[in-house]
PDB file of C-alpha atoms and ligand atoms in Angstrom:
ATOM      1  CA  UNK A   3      49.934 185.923 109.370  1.00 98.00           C
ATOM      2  CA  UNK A   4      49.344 182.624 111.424  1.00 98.00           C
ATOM      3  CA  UNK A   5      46.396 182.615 113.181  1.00 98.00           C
ATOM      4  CA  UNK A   6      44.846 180.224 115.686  1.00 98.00           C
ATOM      5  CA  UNK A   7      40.963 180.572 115.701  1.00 98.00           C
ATOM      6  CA  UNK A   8      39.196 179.155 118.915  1.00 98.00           C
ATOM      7  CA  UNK A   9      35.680 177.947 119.540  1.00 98.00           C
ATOM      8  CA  UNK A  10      33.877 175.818 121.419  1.00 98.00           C
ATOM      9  CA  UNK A  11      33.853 172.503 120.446  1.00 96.00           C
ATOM     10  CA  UNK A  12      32.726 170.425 123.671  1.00 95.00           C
ATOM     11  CA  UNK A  13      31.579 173.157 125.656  1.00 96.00           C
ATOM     12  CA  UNK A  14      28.597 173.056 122.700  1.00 96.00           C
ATOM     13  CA  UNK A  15      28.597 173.250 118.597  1.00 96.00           C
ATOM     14  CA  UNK A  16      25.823 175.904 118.406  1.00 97.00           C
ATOM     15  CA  UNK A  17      28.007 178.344 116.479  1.00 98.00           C
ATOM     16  CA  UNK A  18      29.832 175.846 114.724  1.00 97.00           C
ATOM     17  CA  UNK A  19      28.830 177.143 111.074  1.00 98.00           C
ATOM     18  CA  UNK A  20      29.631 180.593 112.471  1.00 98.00           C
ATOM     19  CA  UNK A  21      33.377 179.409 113.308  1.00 98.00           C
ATOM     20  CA  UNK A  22      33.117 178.374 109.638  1.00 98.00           C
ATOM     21  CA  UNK A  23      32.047 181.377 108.222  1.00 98.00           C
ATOM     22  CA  UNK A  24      34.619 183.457 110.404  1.00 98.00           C
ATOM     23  CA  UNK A  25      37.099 180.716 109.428  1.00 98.00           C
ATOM     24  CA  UNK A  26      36.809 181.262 105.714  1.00 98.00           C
ATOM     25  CA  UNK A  27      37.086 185.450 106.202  1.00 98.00           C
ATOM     26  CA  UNK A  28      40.371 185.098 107.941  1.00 98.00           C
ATOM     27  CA  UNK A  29      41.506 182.588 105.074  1.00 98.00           C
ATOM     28  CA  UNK A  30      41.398 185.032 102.647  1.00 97.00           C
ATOM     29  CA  UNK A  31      44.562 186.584 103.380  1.00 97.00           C
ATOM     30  CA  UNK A  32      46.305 184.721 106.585  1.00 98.00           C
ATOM     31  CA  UNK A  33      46.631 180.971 107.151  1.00 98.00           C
ATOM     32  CA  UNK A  34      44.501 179.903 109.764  1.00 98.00           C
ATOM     33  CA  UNK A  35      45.849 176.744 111.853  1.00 98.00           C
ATOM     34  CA  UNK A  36      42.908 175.619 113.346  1.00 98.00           C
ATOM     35  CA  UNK A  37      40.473 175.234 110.693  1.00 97.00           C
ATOM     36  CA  UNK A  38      39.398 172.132 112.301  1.00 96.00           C
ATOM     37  CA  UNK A  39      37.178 173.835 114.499  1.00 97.00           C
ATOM     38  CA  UNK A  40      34.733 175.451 111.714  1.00 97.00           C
ATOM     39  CA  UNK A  41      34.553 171.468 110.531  1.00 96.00           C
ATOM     40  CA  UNK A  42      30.616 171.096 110.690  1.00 94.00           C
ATOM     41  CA  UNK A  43      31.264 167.643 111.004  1.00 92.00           C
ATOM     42  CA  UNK A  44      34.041 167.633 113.317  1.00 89.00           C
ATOM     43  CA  UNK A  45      33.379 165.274 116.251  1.00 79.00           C
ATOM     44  CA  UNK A  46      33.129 166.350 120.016  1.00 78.00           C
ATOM     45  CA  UNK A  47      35.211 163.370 120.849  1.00 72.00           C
ATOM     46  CA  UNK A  48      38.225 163.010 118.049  1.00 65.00           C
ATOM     47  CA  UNK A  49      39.608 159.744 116.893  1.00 72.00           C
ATOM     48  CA  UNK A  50      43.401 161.425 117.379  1.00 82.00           C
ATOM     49  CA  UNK A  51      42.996 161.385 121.115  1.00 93.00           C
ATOM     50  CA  UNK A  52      42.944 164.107 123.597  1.00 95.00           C
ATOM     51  CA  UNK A  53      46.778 164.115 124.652  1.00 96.00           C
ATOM     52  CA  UNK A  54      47.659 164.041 120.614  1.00 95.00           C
ATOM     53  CA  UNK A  55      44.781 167.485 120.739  1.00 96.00           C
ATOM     54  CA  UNK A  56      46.590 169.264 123.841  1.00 97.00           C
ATOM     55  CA  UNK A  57      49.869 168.719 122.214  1.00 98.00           C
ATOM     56  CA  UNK A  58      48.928 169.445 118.765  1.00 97.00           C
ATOM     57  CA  UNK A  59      46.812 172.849 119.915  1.00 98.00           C
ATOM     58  CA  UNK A  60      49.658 174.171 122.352  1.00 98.00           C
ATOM     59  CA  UNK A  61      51.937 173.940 119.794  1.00 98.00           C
ATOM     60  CA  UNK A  62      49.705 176.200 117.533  1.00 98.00           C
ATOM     61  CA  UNK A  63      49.187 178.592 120.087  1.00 98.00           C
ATOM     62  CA  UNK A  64      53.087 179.197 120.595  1.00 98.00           C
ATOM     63  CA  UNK A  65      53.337 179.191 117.201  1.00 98.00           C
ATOM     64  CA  UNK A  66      50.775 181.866 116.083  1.00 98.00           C
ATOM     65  CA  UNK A  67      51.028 185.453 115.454  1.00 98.00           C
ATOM     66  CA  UNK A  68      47.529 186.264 117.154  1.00 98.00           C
ATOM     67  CA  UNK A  69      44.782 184.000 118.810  1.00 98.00           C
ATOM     68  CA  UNK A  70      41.393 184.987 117.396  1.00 98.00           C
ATOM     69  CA  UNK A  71      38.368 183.856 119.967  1.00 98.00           C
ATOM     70  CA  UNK A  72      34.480 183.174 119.409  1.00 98.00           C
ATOM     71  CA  UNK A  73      33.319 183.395 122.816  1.00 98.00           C
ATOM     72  CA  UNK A  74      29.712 183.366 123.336  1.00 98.00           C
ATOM     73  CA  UNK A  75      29.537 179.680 123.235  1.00 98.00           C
ATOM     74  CA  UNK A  76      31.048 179.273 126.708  1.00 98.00           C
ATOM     75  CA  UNK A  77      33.869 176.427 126.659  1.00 98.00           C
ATOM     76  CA  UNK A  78      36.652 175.647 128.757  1.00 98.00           C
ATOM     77  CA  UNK A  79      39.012 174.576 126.352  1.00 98.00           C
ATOM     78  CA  UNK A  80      38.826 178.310 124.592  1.00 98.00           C
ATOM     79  CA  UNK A  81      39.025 179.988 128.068  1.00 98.00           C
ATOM     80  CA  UNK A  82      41.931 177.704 128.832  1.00 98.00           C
ATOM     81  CA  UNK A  83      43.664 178.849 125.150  1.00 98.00           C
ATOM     82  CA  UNK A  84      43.301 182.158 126.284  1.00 98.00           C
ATOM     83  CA  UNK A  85      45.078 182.148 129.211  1.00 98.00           C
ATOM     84  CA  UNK A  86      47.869 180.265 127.616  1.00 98.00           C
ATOM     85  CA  UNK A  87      48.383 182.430 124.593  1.00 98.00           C
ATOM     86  CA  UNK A  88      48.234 185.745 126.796  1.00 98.00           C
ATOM     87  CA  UNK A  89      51.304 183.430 128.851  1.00 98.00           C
ATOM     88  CA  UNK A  90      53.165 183.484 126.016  1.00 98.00           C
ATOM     89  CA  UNK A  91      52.460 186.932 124.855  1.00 98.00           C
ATOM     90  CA  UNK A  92      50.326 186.584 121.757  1.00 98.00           C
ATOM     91  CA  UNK A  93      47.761 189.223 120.826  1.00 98.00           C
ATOM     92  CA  UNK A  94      44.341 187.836 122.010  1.00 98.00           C
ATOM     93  CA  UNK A  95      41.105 189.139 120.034  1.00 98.00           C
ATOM     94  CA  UNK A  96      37.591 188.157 121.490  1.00 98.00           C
ATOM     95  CA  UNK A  97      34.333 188.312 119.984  1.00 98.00           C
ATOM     96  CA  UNK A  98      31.159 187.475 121.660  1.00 98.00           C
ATOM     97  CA  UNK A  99      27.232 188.598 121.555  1.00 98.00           C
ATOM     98  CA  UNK A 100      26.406 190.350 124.479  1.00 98.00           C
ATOM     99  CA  UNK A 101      22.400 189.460 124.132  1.00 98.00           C
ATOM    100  CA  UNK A 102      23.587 185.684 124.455  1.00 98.00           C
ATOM    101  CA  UNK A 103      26.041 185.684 127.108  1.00 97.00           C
ATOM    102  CA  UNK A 104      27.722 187.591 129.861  1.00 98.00           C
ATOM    103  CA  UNK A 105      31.223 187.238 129.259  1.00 98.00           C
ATOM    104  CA  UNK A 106      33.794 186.312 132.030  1.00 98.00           C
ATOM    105  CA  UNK A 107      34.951 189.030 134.211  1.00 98.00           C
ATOM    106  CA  UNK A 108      38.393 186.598 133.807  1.00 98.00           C
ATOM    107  CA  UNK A 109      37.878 187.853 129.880  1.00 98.00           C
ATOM    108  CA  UNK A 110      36.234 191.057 129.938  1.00 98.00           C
ATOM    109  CA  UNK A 111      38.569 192.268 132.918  1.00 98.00           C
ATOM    110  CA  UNK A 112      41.813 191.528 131.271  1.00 98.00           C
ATOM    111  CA  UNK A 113      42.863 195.110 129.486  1.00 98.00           C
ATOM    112  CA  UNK A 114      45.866 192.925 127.364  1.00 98.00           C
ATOM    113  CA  UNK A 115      42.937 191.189 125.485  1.00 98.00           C
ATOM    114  CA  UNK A 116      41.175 193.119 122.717  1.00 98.00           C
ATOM    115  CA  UNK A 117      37.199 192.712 123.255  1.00 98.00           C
ATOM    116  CA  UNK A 118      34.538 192.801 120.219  1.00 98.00           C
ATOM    117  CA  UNK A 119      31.097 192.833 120.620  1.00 98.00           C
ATOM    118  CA  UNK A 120      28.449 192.130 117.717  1.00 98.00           C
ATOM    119  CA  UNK A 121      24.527 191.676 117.348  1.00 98.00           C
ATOM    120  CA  UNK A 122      24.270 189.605 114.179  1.00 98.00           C
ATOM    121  CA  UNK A 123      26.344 187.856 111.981  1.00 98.00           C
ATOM    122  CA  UNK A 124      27.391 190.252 109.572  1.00 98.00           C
ATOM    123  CA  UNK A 125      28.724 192.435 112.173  1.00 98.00           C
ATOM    124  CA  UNK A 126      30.739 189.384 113.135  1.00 98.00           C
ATOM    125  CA  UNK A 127      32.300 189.285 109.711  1.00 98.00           C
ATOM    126  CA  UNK A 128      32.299 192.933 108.708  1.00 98.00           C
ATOM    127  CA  UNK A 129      34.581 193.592 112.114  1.00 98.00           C
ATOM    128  CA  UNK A 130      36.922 190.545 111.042  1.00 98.00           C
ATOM    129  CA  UNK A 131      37.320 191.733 107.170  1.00 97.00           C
ATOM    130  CA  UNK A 132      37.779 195.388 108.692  1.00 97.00           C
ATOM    131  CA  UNK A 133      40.888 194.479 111.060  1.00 98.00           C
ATOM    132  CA  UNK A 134      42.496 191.094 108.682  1.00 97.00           C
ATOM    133  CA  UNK A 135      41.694 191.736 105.430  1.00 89.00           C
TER     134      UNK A 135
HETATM  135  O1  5HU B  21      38.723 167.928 119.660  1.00 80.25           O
HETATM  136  C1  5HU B  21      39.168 169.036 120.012  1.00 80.25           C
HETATM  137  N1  5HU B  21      40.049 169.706 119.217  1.00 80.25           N
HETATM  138  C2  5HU B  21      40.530 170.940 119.545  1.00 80.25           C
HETATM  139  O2  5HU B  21      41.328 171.498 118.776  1.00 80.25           O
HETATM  140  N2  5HU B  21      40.100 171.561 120.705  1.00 80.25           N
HETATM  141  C3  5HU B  21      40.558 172.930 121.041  1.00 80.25           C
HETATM  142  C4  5HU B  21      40.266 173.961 119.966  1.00 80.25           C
HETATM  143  C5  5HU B  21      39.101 174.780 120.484  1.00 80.25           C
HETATM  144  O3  5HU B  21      39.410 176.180 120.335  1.00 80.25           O
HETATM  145  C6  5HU B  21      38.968 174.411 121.951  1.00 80.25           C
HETATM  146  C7  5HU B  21      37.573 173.949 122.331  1.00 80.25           C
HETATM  147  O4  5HU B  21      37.555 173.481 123.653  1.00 80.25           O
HETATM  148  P1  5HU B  21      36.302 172.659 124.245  1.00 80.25           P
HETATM  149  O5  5HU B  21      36.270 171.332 123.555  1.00 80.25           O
HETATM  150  O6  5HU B  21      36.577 172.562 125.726  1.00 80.25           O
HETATM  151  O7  5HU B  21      35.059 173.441 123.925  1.00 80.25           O
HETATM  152  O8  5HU B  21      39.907 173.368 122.206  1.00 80.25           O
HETATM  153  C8  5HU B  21      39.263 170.904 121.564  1.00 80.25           C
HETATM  154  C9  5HU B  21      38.768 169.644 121.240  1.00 80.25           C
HETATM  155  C10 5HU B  21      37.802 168.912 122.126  1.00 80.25           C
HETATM  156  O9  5HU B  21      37.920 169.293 123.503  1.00 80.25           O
END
């Protein structure tokens, strides 16, 4: 399966190394397009430019099977994804920690997107082995 993972990148790199870890659990078995944004040392502003990045990402997105989402780390460009993938009719999965964030009604009201929640890490990944691997 293709699958486009999506974090926030300049909306803040706090989970970054969480992306990464969620990243390499999804590698296992599926090829994940976006591995970019588990890069630890991926920078906020990219040398590529951000018309080559829109391009580049919307192409992913129509191309994926399924649009897996980190969304505690609140970031436009993810919410944005979201909305496009769900356009085009791609299965949308998001997984956030309620004790960090209150997700976005515009997230946690749509009944076409499947909603995760998780406490610590290892929730995180045992949910993603449980439904990918
Ligand atoms: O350099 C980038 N590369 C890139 O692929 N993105 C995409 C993938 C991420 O899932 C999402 C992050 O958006 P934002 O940067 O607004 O947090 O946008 C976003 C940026 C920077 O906005």
């Amino acid at each position: 399966m293709k699958i486009y993972f999506a974090g926030s990148i300049r909306g803040g790199r706090q989970d970054a190394e969480l992306y990464h870890k969620v990243i390499a659990a999804l590698k296992e078995n599926h090829q994940v397009l976006t591995e970019h944004v588990g890069d630890l040392s991926l920078s906020v502003v990219e040398d590529k430019g951000d018309k080559a990045i829109y391009e580049q990402d919307t192409a992913w997105l129509r191309e994926c099977d399924v649009v897996v989402a980190e969304c505690t780390q609140v970031s436009l460009g993810v919410g944005y994804e979201l909305a496009y993938a769900e356009a085009h009719g791609k299965e949308v999965h998001i997984f956030y920690r309620p004790q960090d964030t209150q997700l976005s009604a515009m997230l946690a009201g749509n009944e076409r997107f499947h909603i995760h929640r998780y406490a610590k890490e290892e929730d995180l990944l045992a949910q993603v082995k449980a439904i990918w691997n």
